[in-house]
PDB file of C-alpha atoms in Angstrom:
ATOM      1  CA  UNK A   1      72.713 150.964  95.466  1.00 61.00           C
ATOM      2  CA  UNK A   2      70.743 148.344  92.631  1.00 73.00           C
ATOM      3  CA  UNK A   3      72.707 149.262  89.083  1.00 92.00           C
ATOM      4  CA  UNK A   4      70.679 150.010  86.479  1.00 95.00           C
ATOM      5  CA  UNK A   5      69.991 147.543  83.299  1.00 97.00           C
ATOM      6  CA  UNK A   6      71.597 148.490  80.251  1.00 97.00           C
ATOM      7  CA  UNK A   7      73.830 145.521  78.640  1.00 97.00           C
ATOM      8  CA  UNK A   8      71.790 145.748  75.644  1.00 97.00           C
ATOM      9  CA  UNK A   9      71.438 149.794  74.905  1.00 96.00           C
ATOM     10  CA  UNK A  10      74.025 150.134  73.447  1.00 96.00           C
ATOM     11  CA  UNK A  11      73.910 148.059  68.812  1.00 96.00           C
ATOM     12  CA  UNK A  12      76.065 144.913  69.308  1.00 94.00           C
ATOM     13  CA  UNK A  13      78.640 143.411  66.468  1.00 91.00           C
ATOM     14  CA  UNK A  14      77.179 139.715  67.342  1.00 92.00           C
ATOM     15  CA  UNK A  15      74.682 139.184  70.058  1.00 93.00           C
ATOM     16  CA  UNK A  16      75.951 135.706  71.798  1.00 93.00           C
ATOM     17  CA  UNK A  17      73.402 134.028  73.750  1.00 95.00           C
ATOM     18  CA  UNK A  18      72.521 135.263  77.290  1.00 96.00           C
ATOM     19  CA  UNK A  19      74.396 133.957  79.956  1.00 95.00           C
ATOM     20  CA  UNK A  20      74.774 134.334  83.941  1.00 95.00           C
ATOM     21  CA  UNK A  21      78.274 136.463  84.283  1.00 95.00           C
ATOM     22  CA  UNK A  22      79.651 139.828  86.097  1.00 95.00           C
ATOM     23  CA  UNK A  23      78.315 141.317  83.819  1.00 95.00           C
ATOM     24  CA  UNK A  24      74.237 140.427  84.696  1.00 96.00           C
ATOM     25  CA  UNK A  25      74.516 139.543  87.545  1.00 95.00           C
ATOM     26  CA  UNK A  26      75.435 142.676  88.098  1.00 95.00           C
ATOM     27  CA  UNK A  27      73.208 144.043  86.889  1.00 97.00           C
ATOM     28  CA  UNK A  28      70.467 141.328  87.458  1.00 97.00           C
ATOM     29  CA  UNK A  29      68.168 142.293  91.104  1.00 95.00           C
ATOM     30  CA  UNK A  30      67.050 145.502  88.378  1.00 97.00           C
ATOM     31  CA  UNK A  31      66.853 143.415  85.310  1.00 97.00           C
ATOM     32  CA  UNK A  32      64.726 141.446  86.889  1.00 97.00           C
ATOM     33  CA  UNK A  33      62.373 143.827  88.229  1.00 96.00           C
ATOM     34  CA  UNK A  34      62.370 145.680  85.137  1.00 97.00           C
ATOM     35  CA  UNK A  35      61.478 142.510  83.034  1.00 98.00           C
ATOM     36  CA  UNK A  36      59.509 139.948  84.620  1.00 98.00           C
ATOM     37  CA  UNK A  37      55.453 141.422  85.326  1.00 98.00           C
ATOM     38  CA  UNK A  38      54.957 140.104  89.512  1.00 98.00           C
ATOM     39  CA  UNK A  39      57.751 139.466  90.281  1.00 98.00           C
ATOM     40  CA  UNK A  40      57.323 141.406  93.820  1.00 97.00           C
ATOM     41  CA  UNK A  41      53.947 138.873  94.369  1.00 98.00           C
ATOM     42  CA  UNK A  42      55.870 135.000  94.062  1.00 98.00           C
ATOM     43  CA  UNK A  43      57.632 136.196  95.898  1.00 98.00           C
ATOM     44  CA  UNK A  44      55.801 137.341  98.001  1.00 98.00           C
ATOM     45  CA  UNK A  45      53.778 133.142  97.518  1.00 98.00           C
ATOM     46  CA  UNK A  46      57.009 131.354  98.037  1.00 98.00           C
ATOM     47  CA  UNK A  47      57.364 132.141 101.286  1.00 98.00           C
ATOM     48  CA  UNK A  48      53.220 132.289 101.466  1.00 98.00           C
ATOM     49  CA  UNK A  49      53.299 128.709 100.111  1.00 98.00           C
ATOM     50  CA  UNK A  50      56.411 127.876 102.216  1.00 98.00           C
ATOM     51  CA  UNK A  51      55.086 128.921 105.320  1.00 98.00           C
ATOM     52  CA  UNK A  52      52.265 126.376 105.296  1.00 97.00           C
ATOM     53  CA  UNK A  53      53.995 123.449 103.934  1.00 98.00           C
ATOM     54  CA  UNK A  54      57.395 123.713 104.983  1.00 98.00           C
ATOM     55  CA  UNK A  55      58.137 120.336 107.718  1.00 98.00           C
ATOM     56  CA  UNK A  56      60.364 120.684 110.577  1.00 98.00           C
ATOM     57  CA  UNK A  57      64.427 119.628 110.129  1.00 98.00           C
ATOM     58  CA  UNK A  58      63.898 119.581 106.897  1.00 98.00           C
ATOM     59  CA  UNK A  59      65.673 121.650 104.351  1.00 98.00           C
ATOM     60  CA  UNK A  60      64.123 123.737 101.605  1.00 98.00           C
ATOM     61  CA  UNK A  61      65.831 123.836  98.475  1.00 98.00           C
ATOM     62  CA  UNK A  62      66.109 127.085  95.806  1.00 98.00           C
ATOM     63  CA  UNK A  63      68.019 126.131  92.602  1.00 98.00           C
ATOM     64  CA  UNK A  64      69.002 128.501  90.545  1.00 98.00           C
ATOM     65  CA  UNK A  65      68.564 130.308  92.850  1.00 98.00           C
ATOM     66  CA  UNK A  66      70.018 133.945  90.987  1.00 97.00           C
ATOM     67  CA  UNK A  67      70.357 135.643  93.801  1.00 97.00           C
ATOM     68  CA  UNK A  68      69.154 134.240  96.598  1.00 97.00           C
ATOM     69  CA  UNK A  69      65.981 136.007  96.373  1.00 97.00           C
ATOM     70  CA  UNK A  70      63.377 132.806  96.477  1.00 98.00           C
ATOM     71  CA  UNK A  71      65.505 132.382  99.495  1.00 98.00           C
ATOM     72  CA  UNK A  72      65.066 135.272 100.982  1.00 97.00           C
ATOM     73  CA  UNK A  73      61.245 134.721 100.816  1.00 97.00           C
ATOM     74  CA  UNK A  74      61.556 131.440 101.673  1.00 98.00           C
ATOM     75  CA  UNK A  75      63.128 132.588 104.704  1.00 97.00           C
ATOM     76  CA  UNK A  76      60.677 134.600 106.037  1.00 96.00           C
ATOM     77  CA  UNK A  77      57.479 131.822 106.152  1.00 96.00           C
ATOM     78  CA  UNK A  78      59.490 129.530 107.577  1.00 97.00           C
ATOM     79  CA  UNK A  79      58.683 129.016 112.142  1.00 94.00           C
ATOM     80  CA  UNK A  80      58.431 125.766 112.256  1.00 95.00           C
ATOM     81  CA  UNK A  81      62.158 124.377 114.015  1.00 96.00           C
ATOM     82  CA  UNK A  82      65.880 122.771 112.885  1.00 96.00           C
ATOM     83  CA  UNK A  83      64.648 123.297 108.675  1.00 97.00           C
ATOM     84  CA  UNK A  84      67.294 124.577 106.158  1.00 96.00           C
ATOM     85  CA  UNK A  85      67.793 126.234 103.054  1.00 98.00           C
ATOM     86  CA  UNK A  86      70.421 125.440 100.193  1.00 98.00           C
ATOM     87  CA  UNK A  87      70.657 127.963  97.033  1.00 98.00           C
ATOM     88  CA  UNK A  88      72.123 126.226  94.346  1.00 98.00           C
ATOM     89  CA  UNK A  89      73.726 128.450  91.460  1.00 98.00           C
ATOM     90  CA  UNK A  90      75.909 127.638  88.712  1.00 97.00           C
ATOM     91  CA  UNK A  91      77.247 130.666  88.068  1.00 97.00           C
ATOM     92  CA  UNK A  92      80.253 132.429  90.360  1.00 97.00           C
ATOM     93  CA  UNK A  93      79.508 135.891  90.494  1.00 96.00           C
ATOM     94  CA  UNK A  94      75.356 134.500  90.992  1.00 97.00           C
ATOM     95  CA  UNK A  95      76.876 133.848  94.504  1.00 97.00           C
ATOM     96  CA  UNK A  96      78.760 135.472  95.455  1.00 95.00           C
ATOM     97  CA  UNK A  97      76.788 138.605  94.949  1.00 94.00           C
ATOM     98  CA  UNK A  98      73.496 136.388  97.042  1.00 95.00           C
ATOM     99  CA  UNK A  99      76.517 137.109  99.971  1.00 93.00           C
ATOM    100  CA  UNK A 100      75.257 140.079 100.078  1.00 89.00           C
ATOM    101  CA  UNK A 101      71.385 139.962  99.845  1.00 89.00           C
ATOM    102  CA  UNK A 102      71.913 136.351 101.849  1.00 94.00           C
ATOM    103  CA  UNK A 103      73.045 137.799 105.104  1.00 89.00           C
ATOM    104  CA  UNK A 104      70.280 138.845 107.315  1.00 87.00           C
ATOM    105  CA  UNK A 105      67.991 135.504 106.065  1.00 92.00           C
ATOM    106  CA  UNK A 106      66.495 134.321 109.276  1.00 91.00           C
ATOM    107  CA  UNK A 107      66.785 131.124 108.306  1.00 93.00           C
ATOM    108  CA  UNK A 108      70.383 129.915 107.614  1.00 89.00           C
ATOM    109  CA  UNK A 109      71.605 129.587 103.139  1.00 96.00           C
ATOM    110  CA  UNK A 110      74.102 127.645 102.121  1.00 97.00           C
ATOM    111  CA  UNK A 111      75.257 128.292  99.469  1.00 97.00           C
ATOM    112  CA  UNK A 112      76.465 125.587  97.095  1.00 98.00           C
ATOM    113  CA  UNK A 113      78.293 126.859  92.965  1.00 98.00           C
ATOM    114  CA  UNK A 114      77.075 124.205  91.540  1.00 98.00           C
ATOM    115  CA  UNK A 115      74.639 122.764  89.007  1.00 97.00           C
ATOM    116  CA  UNK A 116      71.605 122.191  90.594  1.00 97.00           C
ATOM    117  CA  UNK A 117      70.904 118.364  88.093  1.00 96.00           C
ATOM    118  CA  UNK A 118      74.263 116.851  89.394  1.00 96.00           C
ATOM    119  CA  UNK A 119      74.012 116.960  93.435  1.00 96.00           C
ATOM    120  CA  UNK A 120      71.344 115.271  95.362  1.00 96.00           C
ATOM    121  CA  UNK A 121      67.896 115.973  96.762  1.00 98.00           C
ATOM    122  CA  UNK A 122      67.652 114.934 100.030  1.00 97.00           C
ATOM    123  CA  UNK A 123      64.390 115.755 102.930  1.00 98.00           C
ATOM    124  CA  UNK A 124      62.433 117.997 100.901  1.00 98.00           C
ATOM    125  CA  UNK A 125      59.705 119.651 101.849  1.00 98.00           C
ATOM    126  CA  UNK A 126      59.494 123.053 100.063  1.00 98.00           C
ATOM    127  CA  UNK A 127      61.630 122.939  96.095  1.00 98.00           C
ATOM    128  CA  UNK A 128      61.547 126.519  94.426  1.00 98.00           C
ATOM    129  CA  UNK A 129      62.827 126.353  90.950  1.00 98.00           C
ATOM    130  CA  UNK A 130      62.000 130.459  90.306  1.00 98.00           C
ATOM    131  CA  UNK A 131      62.832 131.185  86.485  1.00 98.00           C
ATOM    132  CA  UNK A 132      64.700 127.850  86.561  1.00 98.00           C
ATOM    133  CA  UNK A 133      64.011 125.570  84.143  1.00 98.00           C
ATOM    134  CA  UNK A 134      63.034 127.456  81.293  1.00 98.00           C
ATOM    135  CA  UNK A 135      66.171 128.177  81.285  1.00 97.00           C
ATOM    136  CA  UNK A 136      67.391 123.959  81.205  1.00 97.00           C
ATOM    137  CA  UNK A 137      66.523 122.044  77.071  1.00 96.00           C
ATOM    138  CA  UNK A 138      63.264 120.522  77.134  1.00 97.00           C
ATOM    139  CA  UNK A 139      64.111 116.863  76.942  1.00 97.00           C
ATOM    140  CA  UNK A 140      66.350 117.044  80.407  1.00 97.00           C
ATOM    141  CA  UNK A 141      63.219 118.770  81.846  1.00 98.00           C
ATOM    142  CA  UNK A 142      61.731 114.975  83.254  1.00 98.00           C
ATOM    143  CA  UNK A 143      64.965 113.442  84.460  1.00 98.00           C
ATOM    144  CA  UNK A 144      65.385 116.765  86.568  1.00 98.00           C
ATOM    145  CA  UNK A 145      62.644 117.029  88.110  1.00 98.00           C
ATOM    146  CA  UNK A 146      62.668 113.857  88.691  1.00 98.00           C
ATOM    147  CA  UNK A 147      65.374 114.531  90.646  1.00 98.00           C
ATOM    148  CA  UNK A 148      63.107 116.476  93.151  1.00 98.00           C
ATOM    149  CA  UNK A 149      60.484 114.554  93.257  1.00 98.00           C
ATOM    150  CA  UNK A 150      62.471 111.494  94.706  1.00 98.00           C
ATOM    151  CA  UNK A 151      64.083 113.661  97.020  1.00 98.00           C
ATOM    152  CA  UNK A 152      61.251 115.914  98.695  1.00 98.00           C
ATOM    153  CA  UNK A 153      59.217 113.853 102.104  1.00 98.00           C
ATOM    154  CA  UNK A 154      55.099 112.731 101.598  1.00 98.00           C
ATOM    155  CA  UNK A 155      53.363 116.040 101.260  1.00 98.00           C
ATOM    156  CA  UNK A 156      56.061 118.147  99.835  1.00 98.00           C
ATOM    157  CA  UNK A 157      55.203 120.905  97.456  1.00 98.00           C
ATOM    158  CA  UNK A 158      57.890 121.723  94.585  1.00 98.00           C
ATOM    159  CA  UNK A 159      57.489 126.060  93.488  1.00 99.00           C
ATOM    160  CA  UNK A 160      57.771 126.457  89.267  1.00 98.00           C
ATOM    161  CA  UNK A 161      57.439 129.968  87.494  1.00 98.00           C
ATOM    162  CA  UNK A 162      58.387 130.217  83.785  1.00 98.00           C
ATOM    163  CA  UNK A 163      57.525 132.849  81.044  1.00 98.00           C
ATOM    164  CA  UNK A 164      54.808 130.223  79.517  1.00 98.00           C
ATOM    165  CA  UNK A 165      53.078 130.686  76.097  1.00 98.00           C
ATOM    166  CA  UNK A 166      49.178 129.850  74.835  1.00 97.00           C
ATOM    167  CA  UNK A 167      47.792 127.379  72.825  1.00 95.00           C
ATOM    168  CA  UNK A 168      45.502 129.479  71.161  1.00 97.00           C
ATOM    169  CA  UNK A 169      47.648 132.234  68.208  1.00 97.00           C
ATOM    170  CA  UNK A 170      45.556 135.249  69.474  1.00 98.00           C
ATOM    171  CA  UNK A 171      46.304 134.802  73.119  1.00 97.00           C
ATOM    172  CA  UNK A 172      49.809 134.237  73.180  1.00 98.00           C
ATOM    173  CA  UNK A 173      49.753 137.454  70.116  1.00 98.00           C
ATOM    174  CA  UNK A 174      48.231 139.348  72.856  1.00 98.00           C
ATOM    175  CA  UNK A 175      50.475 138.154  75.904  1.00 98.00           C
ATOM    176  CA  UNK A 176      53.482 139.218  73.374  1.00 97.00           C
ATOM    177  CA  UNK A 177      52.249 143.026  73.419  1.00 98.00           C
ATOM    178  CA  UNK A 178      51.739 143.276  76.755  1.00 98.00           C
ATOM    179  CA  UNK A 179      55.413 142.560  77.454  1.00 98.00           C
ATOM    180  CA  UNK A 180      56.219 144.199  75.654  1.00 98.00           C
ATOM    181  CA  UNK A 181      54.548 147.409  76.395  1.00 98.00           C
ATOM    182  CA  UNK A 182      55.896 145.684  80.349  1.00 98.00           C
ATOM    183  CA  UNK A 183      58.872 146.536  79.216  1.00 98.00           C
ATOM    184  CA  UNK A 184      58.949 149.596  76.979  1.00 98.00           C
ATOM    185  CA  UNK A 185      56.615 151.386  80.108  1.00 98.00           C
ATOM    186  CA  UNK A 186      59.701 150.139  82.642  1.00 97.00           C
ATOM    187  CA  UNK A 187      62.217 152.038  80.099  1.00 97.00           C
ATOM    188  CA  UNK A 188      63.917 149.205  77.625  1.00 98.00           C
ATOM    189  CA  UNK A 189      64.142 150.992  74.862  1.00 98.00           C
ATOM    190  CA  UNK A 190      62.897 148.395  71.056  1.00 98.00           C
ATOM    191  CA  UNK A 191      66.741 147.957  70.595  1.00 98.00           C
ATOM    192  CA  UNK A 192      67.628 146.593  74.222  1.00 97.00           C
ATOM    193  CA  UNK A 193      64.120 144.077  74.185  1.00 97.00           C
ATOM    194  CA  UNK A 194      65.145 143.390  70.417  1.00 97.00           C
ATOM    195  CA  UNK A 195      69.101 141.934  71.002  1.00 97.00           C
ATOM    196  CA  UNK A 196      68.149 140.391  74.305  1.00 97.00           C
ATOM    197  CA  UNK A 197      65.873 138.825  72.414  1.00 96.00           C
ATOM    198  CA  UNK A 198      67.404 137.660  70.370  1.00 97.00           C
ATOM    199  CA  UNK A 199      70.468 136.746  73.379  1.00 97.00           C
ATOM    200  CA  UNK A 200      67.319 134.370  74.631  1.00 97.00           C
ATOM    201  CA  UNK A 201      66.444 132.265  71.657  1.00 94.00           C
ATOM    202  CA  UNK A 202      66.773 128.897  71.945  1.00 92.00           C
ATOM    203  CA  UNK A 203      68.407 130.035  75.188  1.00 96.00           C
ATOM    204  CA  UNK A 204      65.282 129.836  77.173  1.00 97.00           C
ATOM    205  CA  UNK A 205      62.755 127.794  76.082  1.00 97.00           C
ATOM    206  CA  UNK A 206      58.877 129.134  77.459  1.00 98.00           C
ATOM    207  CA  UNK A 207      55.851 125.895  77.435  1.00 98.00           C
ATOM    208  CA  UNK A 208      52.486 125.907  78.047  1.00 98.00           C
ATOM    209  CA  UNK A 209      51.243 125.206  81.829  1.00 98.00           C
ATOM    210  CA  UNK A 210      49.794 122.393  80.945  1.00 98.00           C
ATOM    211  CA  UNK A 211      52.979 120.558  78.746  1.00 98.00           C
ATOM    212  CA  UNK A 212      54.495 121.305  83.174  1.00 98.00           C
ATOM    213  CA  UNK A 213      51.242 119.912  84.010  1.00 98.00           C
ATOM    214  CA  UNK A 214      51.216 116.837  82.386  1.00 98.00           C
ATOM    215  CA  UNK A 215      55.019 115.486  83.388  1.00 98.00           C
ATOM    216  CA  UNK A 216      54.259 116.340  86.759  1.00 98.00           C
ATOM    217  CA  UNK A 217      51.314 114.330  87.393  1.00 98.00           C
ATOM    218  CA  UNK A 218      53.420 112.063  84.570  1.00 98.00           C
ATOM    219  CA  UNK A 219      56.342 111.794  87.430  1.00 98.00           C
ATOM    220  CA  UNK A 220      54.638 111.751  90.584  1.00 98.00           C
ATOM    221  CA  UNK A 221      53.194 114.161  92.311  1.00 98.00           C
ATOM    222  CA  UNK A 222      49.627 114.181  93.321  1.00 98.00           C
ATOM    223  CA  UNK A 223      48.124 117.407  93.215  1.00 98.00           C
ATOM    224  CA  UNK A 224      49.744 120.270  90.274  1.00 98.00           C
ATOM    225  CA  UNK A 225      48.096 123.602  89.653  1.00 98.00           C
ATOM    226  CA  UNK A 226      48.615 127.434  88.389  1.00 98.00           C
ATOM    227  CA  UNK A 227      48.804 129.231  91.920  1.00 98.00           C
ATOM    228  CA  UNK A 228      49.500 132.863  90.126  1.00 98.00           C
ATOM    229  CA  UNK A 229      49.525 134.591  86.882  1.00 98.00           C
ATOM    230  CA  UNK A 230      50.091 138.554  85.394  1.00 98.00           C
ATOM    231  CA  UNK A 231      50.485 138.154  81.365  1.00 98.00           C
ATOM    232  CA  UNK A 232      52.780 135.598  79.507  1.00 98.00           C
ATOM    233  CA  UNK A 233      54.352 134.524  82.993  1.00 98.00           C
ATOM    234  CA  UNK A 234      52.684 132.218  85.841  1.00 98.00           C
ATOM    235  CA  UNK A 235      53.524 130.352  88.622  1.00 98.00           C
ATOM    236  CA  UNK A 236      52.258 126.427  89.572  1.00 98.00           C
ATOM    237  CA  UNK A 237      52.932 124.283  92.719  1.00 98.00           C
ATOM    238  CA  UNK A 238      53.178 120.863  92.991  1.00 98.00           C
ATOM    239  CA  UNK A 239      51.921 118.049  95.643  1.00 98.00           C
ATOM    240  CA  UNK A 240      53.899 114.820  95.737  1.00 98.00           C
TER     241      UNK A 240
END
């Protein structure tokens, strides 16, 4: 049964930086559903993109896999032979919780508890960073993506979903207001929203789509498309 996210429902004397610990892992499914507009549609898109681009006898990687939702989405799109999914997360609590979510996956999923920047990407036709890159310091993002690029097969894809910001200040304010309304409509109080915002400050650092696109093309990807947007959340695909 999905546990309700009430982590920030009571006033906290001190708000620590957001971490994917045991407390978050237990309520993460509810948290992301009520915080990220279009999350289920992004998962459906990951399944479709995987079905279209996965190559036989290759690996699919879910980097920053949390509960394994993107791994499950990929598995639903895989019909080619000899494909294996590798799900990587640096939170032991998330890895433990994800075992239950992934037990009925159609494709074998190998769980790895590690910082994905420290593992080698090998023979990959699909790699997913589903709301993961935004938690890396901006100055470390290019080097992390370079390793992924090097491990992709020709024609392989990288799917990146992110919270985004907008170059136009009026659009930024408009989208932020709508996202605030979204969270309130899903039952979060002003206190919860405020305290979580403080916890995420300087932990989650969003960027505009064009910043992502320039970086990916500079690294050598041939194409980069934004395929989805819901309020201030986007998903993009880069093709090697």
